[in-house]
């Protein structure tokens, strides 16, 4: 059953009309408890695959929704950089420095961060960490998003250094994972256990992230059909698992993209990415 998501109590949310409209696209599986102390700065840790990143409809130009906001900043993970860099956002999307999935397109995280700022206007600053990368997996052998995978280690390293220097931030996680593993035939029970382990590892390894809000995105209907064609039934099973994330990850919220449009049966169009971002931002509790 779809029910309205629960707002945190420490920062008073606004934009109730938009929030109410977004409720029908947000599945709340477990209430997200407020943390102690008011922190007016937020680190958004993005993990997962391309729809959580910058893959977008080719040729889509910048829209008003993509313009920069001085309160939104980037935690750079450029390949040759030894230390993180905080930089103002660009004019069309967040990233000015190399990121793993920076194709120069529309970013769901920028729309999401703006929605979060509308919901909690007392927030002074949002910093985004881009960890999402295309076609990545939870499988241990892939050395990507397993608990000890390279992308997981990178995320912990970058974000831990940031939080050590910025203890006044609170942490939230935005995730979209499962499509690659579903196509490769992973059993859905393994997916659930690996997702739970990833969430636990990130929450316990990054300072200030214990019990942090976890947002889980699912798959567009076109992608579910693709997975079912390759691995009969697995797309549907993984979609159900993504939408019931509260059964295996505490303090989590499922946000659907099932009804949104793709341009290649896999990746969301630019407008769909913006809509996804708004849903995620409004579903995030502090």
Tab-separated table of C-alpha atoms in Angstrom:
chain	number	residue	atom	x	y	z
A	1	UNK	CA	0.000	0.000	0.000
A	2	UNK	CA	1.286	3.456	-0.842
A	3	UNK	CA	1.172	5.837	2.090
A	4	UNK	CA	2.494	9.364	2.590
A	5	UNK	CA	6.129	9.515	3.611
A	6	UNK	CA	6.989	10.715	7.068
A	7	UNK	CA	8.709	14.065	7.441
A	8	UNK	CA	11.497	14.448	9.981
A	9	UNK	CA	10.787	16.700	12.922
A	10	UNK	CA	14.007	18.639	13.395
A	11	UNK	CA	13.912	20.661	10.188
A	12	UNK	CA	10.410	21.717	9.296
A	13	UNK	CA	9.542	20.724	5.705
A	14	UNK	CA	7.532	22.895	3.361
A	15	UNK	CA	6.240	22.454	-0.196
A	16	UNK	CA	3.452	20.234	1.117
A	17	UNK	CA	1.505	20.364	-2.137
A	18	UNK	CA	4.423	18.984	-4.138
A	19	UNK	CA	5.087	16.430	-1.431
A	20	UNK	CA	1.509	15.240	-1.485
A	21	UNK	CA	1.578	14.911	-5.257
A	22	UNK	CA	4.801	12.886	-5.052
A	23	UNK	CA	3.435	10.527	-2.394
A	24	UNK	CA	1.761	8.295	-4.933
A	25	UNK	CA	5.184	7.521	-6.365
A	26	UNK	CA	6.920	6.840	-3.046
A	27	UNK	CA	6.633	3.573	-1.174
A	28	UNK	CA	7.484	3.974	2.504
A	29	UNK	CA	8.579	0.682	3.958
A	30	UNK	CA	9.920	1.880	7.278
A	31	UNK	CA	9.736	5.227	9.017
A	32	UNK	CA	12.961	7.219	9.001
A	33	UNK	CA	13.708	8.422	12.502
A	34	UNK	CA	15.080	11.904	13.060
A	35	UNK	CA	18.641	12.160	14.346
A	36	UNK	CA	19.658	14.223	17.355
A	37	UNK	CA	20.794	17.787	16.847
A	38	UNK	CA	19.890	20.117	14.036
A	39	UNK	CA	22.423	19.946	11.230
A	40	UNK	CA	21.742	22.349	8.408
A	41	UNK	CA	24.171	20.832	5.926
A	42	UNK	CA	23.606	17.559	4.068
A	43	UNK	CA	25.954	15.152	2.284
A	44	UNK	CA	24.076	13.116	-0.324
A	45	UNK	CA	25.923	9.902	-1.118
A	46	UNK	CA	24.829	8.540	-4.506
A	47	UNK	CA	25.509	4.856	-5.134
A	48	UNK	CA	24.382	2.552	-7.896
A	49	UNK	CA	23.951	2.547	-11.671
A	50	UNK	CA	23.373	4.891	-14.573
A	51	UNK	CA	19.840	6.072	-13.747
A	52	UNK	CA	21.267	7.336	-10.454
A	53	UNK	CA	23.955	9.053	-12.467
A	54	UNK	CA	24.099	11.250	-15.555
A	55	UNK	CA	22.972	9.061	-18.423
A	56	UNK	CA	20.287	11.027	-20.241
A	57	UNK	CA	18.482	11.446	-23.509
A	58	UNK	CA	21.026	12.448	-26.170
A	59	UNK	CA	20.731	16.020	-27.371
A	60	UNK	CA	18.615	17.262	-24.498
A	61	UNK	CA	19.495	20.856	-23.765
A	62	UNK	CA	19.575	22.524	-20.362
A	63	UNK	CA	16.247	23.516	-18.866
A	64	UNK	CA	15.416	25.891	-16.042
A	65	UNK	CA	15.410	22.891	-13.695
A	66	UNK	CA	19.098	22.327	-14.461
A	67	UNK	CA	20.348	25.796	-13.531
A	68	UNK	CA	22.782	26.032	-10.665
A	69	UNK	CA	21.969	26.799	-7.051
A	70	UNK	CA	24.716	28.279	-4.896
A	71	UNK	CA	23.761	26.044	-1.961
A	72	UNK	CA	24.451	22.839	-3.922
A	73	UNK	CA	28.054	21.711	-4.196
A	74	UNK	CA	30.012	18.737	-5.473
A	75	UNK	CA	32.429	16.369	-3.796
A	76	UNK	CA	34.764	15.634	-6.677
A	77	UNK	CA	36.092	12.128	-7.246
A	78	UNK	CA	38.205	12.959	-10.271
A	79	UNK	CA	40.496	10.141	-11.339
A	80	UNK	CA	43.772	11.979	-10.763
A	81	UNK	CA	42.726	13.949	-7.675
A	82	UNK	CA	44.267	12.879	-4.387
A	83	UNK	CA	41.969	15.034	-2.270
A	84	UNK	CA	38.329	15.934	-2.630
A	85	UNK	CA	37.418	19.314	-4.067
A	86	UNK	CA	34.322	21.327	-3.236
A	87	UNK	CA	33.260	23.340	-6.259
A	88	UNK	CA	30.233	25.452	-7.173
A	89	UNK	CA	27.788	23.727	-9.466
A	90	UNK	CA	27.918	24.205	-13.203
A	91	UNK	CA	25.273	25.930	-15.268
A	92	UNK	CA	23.628	22.778	-16.610
A	93	UNK	CA	24.413	20.065	-14.071
A	94	UNK	CA	26.288	19.543	-10.855
A	95	UNK	CA	29.636	18.211	-12.000
A	96	UNK	CA	32.506	20.401	-13.109
A	97	UNK	CA	35.172	17.760	-12.380
A	98	UNK	CA	35.543	14.247	-13.795
A	99	UNK	CA	33.160	11.718	-12.294
A	100	UNK	CA	32.720	8.089	-13.232
A	101	UNK	CA	29.444	8.601	-15.046
A	102	UNK	CA	29.721	12.227	-16.063
A	103	UNK	CA	28.484	12.191	-19.647
A	104	UNK	CA	27.692	15.884	-19.534
A	105	UNK	CA	23.964	15.385	-19.259
A	106	UNK	CA	21.073	15.947	-16.919
A	107	UNK	CA	21.616	14.758	-13.358
A	108	UNK	CA	18.765	13.435	-11.200
A	109	UNK	CA	20.750	14.458	-8.124
A	110	UNK	CA	20.597	18.167	-8.968
A	111	UNK	CA	16.795	18.050	-9.236
A	112	UNK	CA	16.726	15.947	-6.083
A	113	UNK	CA	18.886	18.351	-4.120
A	114	UNK	CA	16.685	21.269	-5.171
A	115	UNK	CA	13.575	19.362	-4.054
A	116	UNK	CA	15.232	18.636	-0.711
A	117	UNK	CA	15.970	22.347	-0.292
A	118	UNK	CA	12.328	23.161	-1.017
A	119	UNK	CA	11.215	20.599	1.542
A	120	UNK	CA	13.680	21.811	4.183
A	121	UNK	CA	14.351	25.514	3.507
A	122	UNK	CA	16.505	25.781	6.644
A	123	UNK	CA	19.228	23.710	4.954
A	124	UNK	CA	22.207	25.938	4.252
A	125	UNK	CA	24.258	23.676	2.011
A	126	UNK	CA	24.025	20.359	0.151
A	127	UNK	CA	27.096	18.492	-1.068
A	128	UNK	CA	26.693	15.677	-3.612
A	129	UNK	CA	28.996	12.686	-3.935
A	130	UNK	CA	28.735	10.975	-7.331
A	131	UNK	CA	29.408	7.283	-6.820
A	132	UNK	CA	26.951	5.895	-9.357
A	133	UNK	CA	28.469	4.247	-12.429
A	134	UNK	CA	26.819	2.513	-15.414
A	135	UNK	CA	26.297	-1.258	-15.526
A	136	UNK	CA	27.698	-1.868	-12.063
A	137	UNK	CA	26.944	-4.820	-9.830
A	138	UNK	CA	26.621	-6.051	-6.255
A	139	UNK	CA	28.308	-9.327	-7.157
A	140	UNK	CA	31.461	-9.988	-5.151
A	141	UNK	CA	33.380	-11.072	-8.255
A	142	UNK	CA	32.680	-7.755	-9.981
A	143	UNK	CA	34.604	-5.836	-7.287
A	144	UNK	CA	32.170	-2.915	-7.577
A	145	UNK	CA	29.313	-2.520	-5.045
A	146	UNK	CA	29.949	-5.587	-2.922
A	147	UNK	CA	30.689	-4.680	0.700
A	148	UNK	CA	34.424	-4.773	-0.047
A	149	UNK	CA	34.138	-3.737	-3.707
A	150	UNK	CA	36.198	-0.968	-5.266
A	151	UNK	CA	33.300	1.464	-5.682
A	152	UNK	CA	32.249	0.855	-2.092
A	153	UNK	CA	35.807	1.458	-0.859
A	154	UNK	CA	36.048	4.620	-2.965
A	155	UNK	CA	32.775	5.912	-1.539
A	156	UNK	CA	33.857	5.236	2.039
A	157	UNK	CA	37.247	6.859	1.465
A	158	UNK	CA	36.005	10.059	-0.156
A	159	UNK	CA	33.015	10.569	2.120
A	160	UNK	CA	34.879	9.681	5.321
A	161	UNK	CA	37.538	12.274	4.573
A	162	UNK	CA	34.839	14.822	3.867
A	163	UNK	CA	32.911	14.087	7.062
A	164	UNK	CA	36.076	14.199	9.160
A	165	UNK	CA	36.564	17.779	8.000
A	166	UNK	CA	32.842	18.660	8.028
A	167	UNK	CA	31.296	17.117	11.159
A	168	UNK	CA	28.436	19.607	10.959
A	169	UNK	CA	26.967	17.655	7.994
A	170	UNK	CA	24.413	14.875	8.145
A	171	UNK	CA	24.441	12.010	5.618
A	172	UNK	CA	21.739	10.502	3.396
A	173	UNK	CA	22.053	7.769	0.769
A	174	UNK	CA	20.412	7.670	-2.669
A	175	UNK	CA	20.675	4.281	-4.387
A	176	UNK	CA	19.622	2.592	-7.613
A	177	UNK	CA	20.966	-0.937	-7.924
A	178	UNK	CA	19.767	-4.284	-9.183
A	179	UNK	CA	19.327	-4.124	-12.963
A	180	UNK	CA	22.751	-5.528	-13.851
A	181	UNK	CA	22.513	-8.273	-11.263
A	182	UNK	CA	19.008	-9.193	-12.409
A	183	UNK	CA	20.176	-9.490	-16.027
A	184	UNK	CA	23.134	-11.620	-14.935
A	185	UNK	CA	20.795	-14.039	-13.156
A	186	UNK	CA	21.543	-13.245	-9.522
A	187	UNK	CA	19.011	-14.812	-7.172
A	188	UNK	CA	16.762	-12.163	-5.659
A	189	UNK	CA	17.550	-13.371	-2.125
A	190	UNK	CA	21.245	-12.756	-2.794
A	191	UNK	CA	20.403	-9.290	-4.093
A	192	UNK	CA	18.531	-8.476	-0.894
A	193	UNK	CA	21.300	-9.733	1.375
A	194	UNK	CA	24.009	-7.922	-0.624
A	195	UNK	CA	22.007	-4.678	-0.603
A	196	UNK	CA	21.539	-4.964	3.157
A	197	UNK	CA	25.251	-5.586	3.614
A	198	UNK	CA	26.160	-2.609	1.394
A	199	UNK	CA	23.865	-0.286	3.359
A	200	UNK	CA	25.241	-1.558	6.670
A	201	UNK	CA	28.842	-1.201	5.486
A	202	UNK	CA	28.396	2.373	4.272
A	203	UNK	CA	26.415	3.445	7.326
A	204	UNK	CA	28.945	2.027	9.771
A	205	UNK	CA	32.070	3.092	7.873
A	206	UNK	CA	31.294	6.755	7.073
A	207	UNK	CA	31.354	9.068	10.123
A	208	UNK	CA	27.937	10.466	10.943
A	209	UNK	CA	26.109	8.006	8.685
A	210	UNK	CA	24.777	5.590	11.296
A	211	UNK	CA	21.067	4.996	10.693
A	212	UNK	CA	21.080	7.535	7.841
A	213	UNK	CA	18.071	7.695	5.525
A	214	UNK	CA	18.392	5.259	2.598
A	215	UNK	CA	16.453	5.918	-0.622
A	216	UNK	CA	16.095	2.959	-2.987
A	217	UNK	CA	15.098	3.498	-6.616
A	218	UNK	CA	13.619	0.720	-8.728
A	219	UNK	CA	13.520	0.114	-12.506
A	220	UNK	CA	11.397	1.620	-15.314
A	221	UNK	CA	8.873	-0.776	-16.820
A	222	UNK	CA	10.848	-0.993	-20.090
A	223	UNK	CA	13.918	-2.194	-18.196
A	224	UNK	CA	11.886	-4.723	-16.226
A	225	UNK	CA	10.705	-6.128	-19.570
A	226	UNK	CA	14.307	-6.314	-20.839
A	227	UNK	CA	15.400	-8.224	-17.742
A	228	UNK	CA	12.434	-10.590	-17.955
A	229	UNK	CA	13.309	-11.309	-21.587
A	230	UNK	CA	16.885	-12.273	-20.663
A	231	UNK	CA	16.143	-13.877	-17.304
A	232	UNK	CA	12.444	-14.853	-17.259
A	233	UNK	CA	10.727	-13.499	-14.163
A	234	UNK	CA	13.831	-11.959	-12.615
A	235	UNK	CA	12.899	-8.407	-13.569
A	236	UNK	CA	9.588	-8.698	-11.761
A	237	UNK	CA	11.192	-10.318	-8.711
A	238	UNK	CA	13.870	-7.630	-8.466
A	239	UNK	CA	11.283	-4.871	-8.875
A	240	UNK	CA	9.324	-6.324	-5.967
A	241	UNK	CA	12.497	-6.548	-3.887
A	242	UNK	CA	13.395	-2.924	-4.633
A	243	UNK	CA	9.892	-1.796	-3.671
A	244	UNK	CA	9.983	-3.690	-0.359
A	245	UNK	CA	13.441	-2.481	0.667
A	246	UNK	CA	12.208	-1.851	4.220
A	247	UNK	CA	12.077	-5.620	4.720
A	248	UNK	CA	15.866	-5.861	4.637
A	249	UNK	CA	17.259	-2.311	5.064
A	250	UNK	CA	16.088	-0.406	8.165
A	251	UNK	CA	15.086	3.254	7.800
A	252	UNK	CA	14.657	3.041	4.040
A	253	UNK	CA	12.250	4.500	1.498
A	254	UNK	CA	11.433	3.019	-1.912
A	255	UNK	CA	10.949	5.492	-4.766
A	256	UNK	CA	9.578	4.211	-8.053
A	257	UNK	CA	10.522	5.074	-11.625
A	258	UNK	CA	8.389	2.248	-13.027
A	259	UNK	CA	5.987	4.699	-14.663
A	260	UNK	CA	8.679	6.939	-16.167
A	261	UNK	CA	9.896	7.022	-19.771
A	262	UNK	CA	13.134	5.631	-21.208
A	263	UNK	CA	14.798	6.508	-24.500
A	264	UNK	CA	16.482	3.134	-25.115
A	265	UNK	CA	14.463	0.698	-22.966
A	266	UNK	CA	17.011	1.090	-20.177
A	267	UNK	CA	17.885	4.704	-19.412
A	268	UNK	CA	15.499	7.421	-18.303
A	269	UNK	CA	14.954	10.434	-20.522
A	270	UNK	CA	16.135	13.797	-19.240
A	271	UNK	CA	12.641	14.804	-18.110
A	272	UNK	CA	12.207	11.447	-16.382
A	273	UNK	CA	15.523	11.927	-14.577
A	274	UNK	CA	14.331	15.314	-13.344
A	275	UNK	CA	11.067	13.762	-12.125
A	276	UNK	CA	12.969	10.926	-10.430
A	277	UNK	CA	15.169	13.472	-8.684
A	278	UNK	CA	12.180	15.433	-7.370
A	279	UNK	CA	10.596	12.245	-6.020
A	280	UNK	CA	13.817	11.238	-4.286
A	281	UNK	CA	14.374	14.685	-2.789
A	282	UNK	CA	10.846	14.893	-1.411
A	283	UNK	CA	11.080	11.339	-0.017
A	284	UNK	CA	14.315	12.040	1.879
A	285	UNK	CA	13.933	12.537	5.629
A	286	UNK	CA	16.453	14.254	7.875
